[in-house]
Amino acid sequence: MVRWKLSPDETKPNAGYVEIELELDCGCAVEDLRTFADQMRAQRGWDIATSGGWGGSTRPGHNTTYSLRVRRKSLS
């Protein structure tokens, strides 16, 4: 399962692209952003930005949380 929420750092929630925080409950990891973006477009219709910064952080006992930019209108 993929869980996401608007990043608390997002300053323009109505912009074309917004920053989200995403967790993958499967315990898997995003190794290649372009491949992940292609998979999410096919599975959920998301338009994830593949240029620019992205990253992940892990807290002990939790799944990795990824920060990504996604076209707001494609989120569902």
Short mmCIF file of N, CA and C in Angstrom, two decimals, residues 13-47:
data_model
loop_
_atom_site.label_atom_id
_atom_site.label_comp_id
_atom_site.label_asym_id
_atom_site.label_seq_id
_atom_site.Cartn_x
_atom_site.Cartn_y
_atom_site.Cartn_z
N PRO A 13 0.25 25.06 -1.71
CA PRO A 13 -0.55 23.85 -1.91
C PRO A 13 -1.45 23.89 -3.14
N ASN A 14 -1.61 25.03 -3.77
CA ASN A 14 -2.43 25.13 -4.98
C ASN A 14 -1.59 25.23 -6.25
N ALA A 15 -0.27 25.08 -6.12
CA ALA A 15 0.63 25.15 -7.28
C ALA A 15 0.45 23.92 -8.16
N GLY A 16 0.98 23.99 -9.37
CA GLY A 16 0.89 22.87 -10.30
C GLY A 16 1.52 21.60 -9.75
N TYR A 17 2.70 21.73 -9.13
CA TYR A 17 3.35 20.60 -8.48
C TYR A 17 3.43 20.88 -6.99
N VAL A 18 3.22 19.85 -6.19
CA VAL A 18 3.28 19.99 -4.74
C VAL A 18 4.23 18.93 -4.17
N GLU A 19 4.77 19.23 -3.01
CA GLU A 19 5.64 18.27 -2.35
C GLU A 19 4.79 17.37 -1.45
N ILE A 20 5.01 16.07 -1.57
CA ILE A 20 4.30 15.12 -0.73
C ILE A 20 5.31 14.28 0.05
N GLU A 21 4.83 13.68 1.13
CA GLU A 21 5.59 12.69 1.86
C GLU A 21 4.91 11.36 1.59
N LEU A 22 5.66 10.37 1.20
CA LEU A 22 5.12 9.10 0.76
C LEU A 22 5.78 7.95 1.52
N GLU A 23 4.97 6.97 1.92
CA GLU A 23 5.49 5.75 2.55
C GLU A 23 4.99 4.55 1.78
N LEU A 24 5.85 3.56 1.64
CA LEU A 24 5.49 2.29 1.00
C LEU A 24 5.38 1.24 2.10
N ASP A 25 4.17 0.74 2.34
CA ASP A 25 3.96 -0.24 3.41
C ASP A 25 4.59 -1.59 3.11
N CYS A 26 4.97 -1.83 1.86
CA CYS A 26 5.57 -3.12 1.49
C CYS A 26 6.97 -3.28 2.06
N GLY A 27 7.54 -2.19 2.56
CA GLY A 27 8.91 -2.25 3.07
C GLY A 27 9.96 -2.14 1.98
N CYS A 28 9.50 -1.96 0.73
CA CYS A 28 10.44 -1.82 -0.38
C CYS A 28 11.00 -0.40 -0.42
N ALA A 29 11.99 -0.21 -1.27
CA ALA A 29 12.67 1.08 -1.34
C ALA A 29 12.66 1.62 -2.76
N VAL A 30 12.66 2.93 -2.87
CA VAL A 30 12.78 3.59 -4.16
C VAL A 30 14.27 3.72 -4.45
N GLU A 31 14.72 3.01 -5.46
CA GLU A 31 16.13 3.05 -5.84
C GLU A 31 16.37 4.00 -7.02
N ASP A 32 15.41 4.05 -7.92
CA ASP A 32 15.53 4.86 -9.13
C ASP A 32 14.23 5.65 -9.30
N LEU A 33 14.32 6.96 -9.22
CA LEU A 33 13.12 7.79 -9.24
C LEU A 33 12.37 7.66 -10.57
N ARG A 34 13.06 7.63 -11.67
CA ARG A 34 12.38 7.54 -12.97
C ARG A 34 11.58 6.23 -13.08
N THR A 35 12.15 5.12 -12.65
CA THR A 35 11.45 3.84 -12.68
C THR A 35 10.23 3.88 -11.76
N PHE A 36 10.41 4.41 -10.56
CA PHE A 36 9.30 4.52 -9.62
C PHE A 36 8.20 5.41 -10.19
N ALA A 37 8.59 6.54 -10.79
CA ALA A 37 7.61 7.46 -11.38
C ALA A 37 6.82 6.77 -12.48
N ASP A 38 7.50 5.98 -13.31
CA ASP A 38 6.81 5.23 -14.38
C ASP A 38 5.81 4.24 -13.79
N GLN A 39 6.21 3.54 -12.72
CA GLN A 39 5.33 2.57 -12.07
C GLN A 39 4.11 3.26 -11.46
N MET A 40 4.31 4.39 -10.81
CA MET A 40 3.20 5.11 -10.17
C MET A 40 2.27 5.72 -11.22
N ARG A 41 2.80 6.13 -12.35
CA ARG A 41 1.96 6.64 -13.43
C ARG A 41 1.05 5.51 -13.94
N ALA A 42 1.62 4.32 -14.12
CA ALA A 42 0.85 3.18 -14.62
C ALA A 42 -0.17 2.69 -13.59
N GLN A 43 0.21 2.67 -12.31
CA GLN A 43 -0.65 2.11 -11.28
C GLN A 43 -1.69 3.10 -10.75
N ARG A 44 -1.29 4.38 -10.58
CA ARG A 44 -2.17 5.35 -9.94
C ARG A 44 -2.45 6.61 -10.75
N GLY A 45 -1.76 6.76 -11.88
CA GLY A 45 -1.96 7.95 -12.69
C GLY A 45 -1.22 9.18 -12.20
N TRP A 46 -0.27 8.98 -11.28
CA TRP A 46 0.48 10.11 -10.73
C TRP A 46 1.53 10.59 -11.71
N ASP A 47 1.74 11.91 -11.73
CA ASP A 47 2.78 12.52 -12.54
C ASP A 47 3.86 13.04 -11.59
#
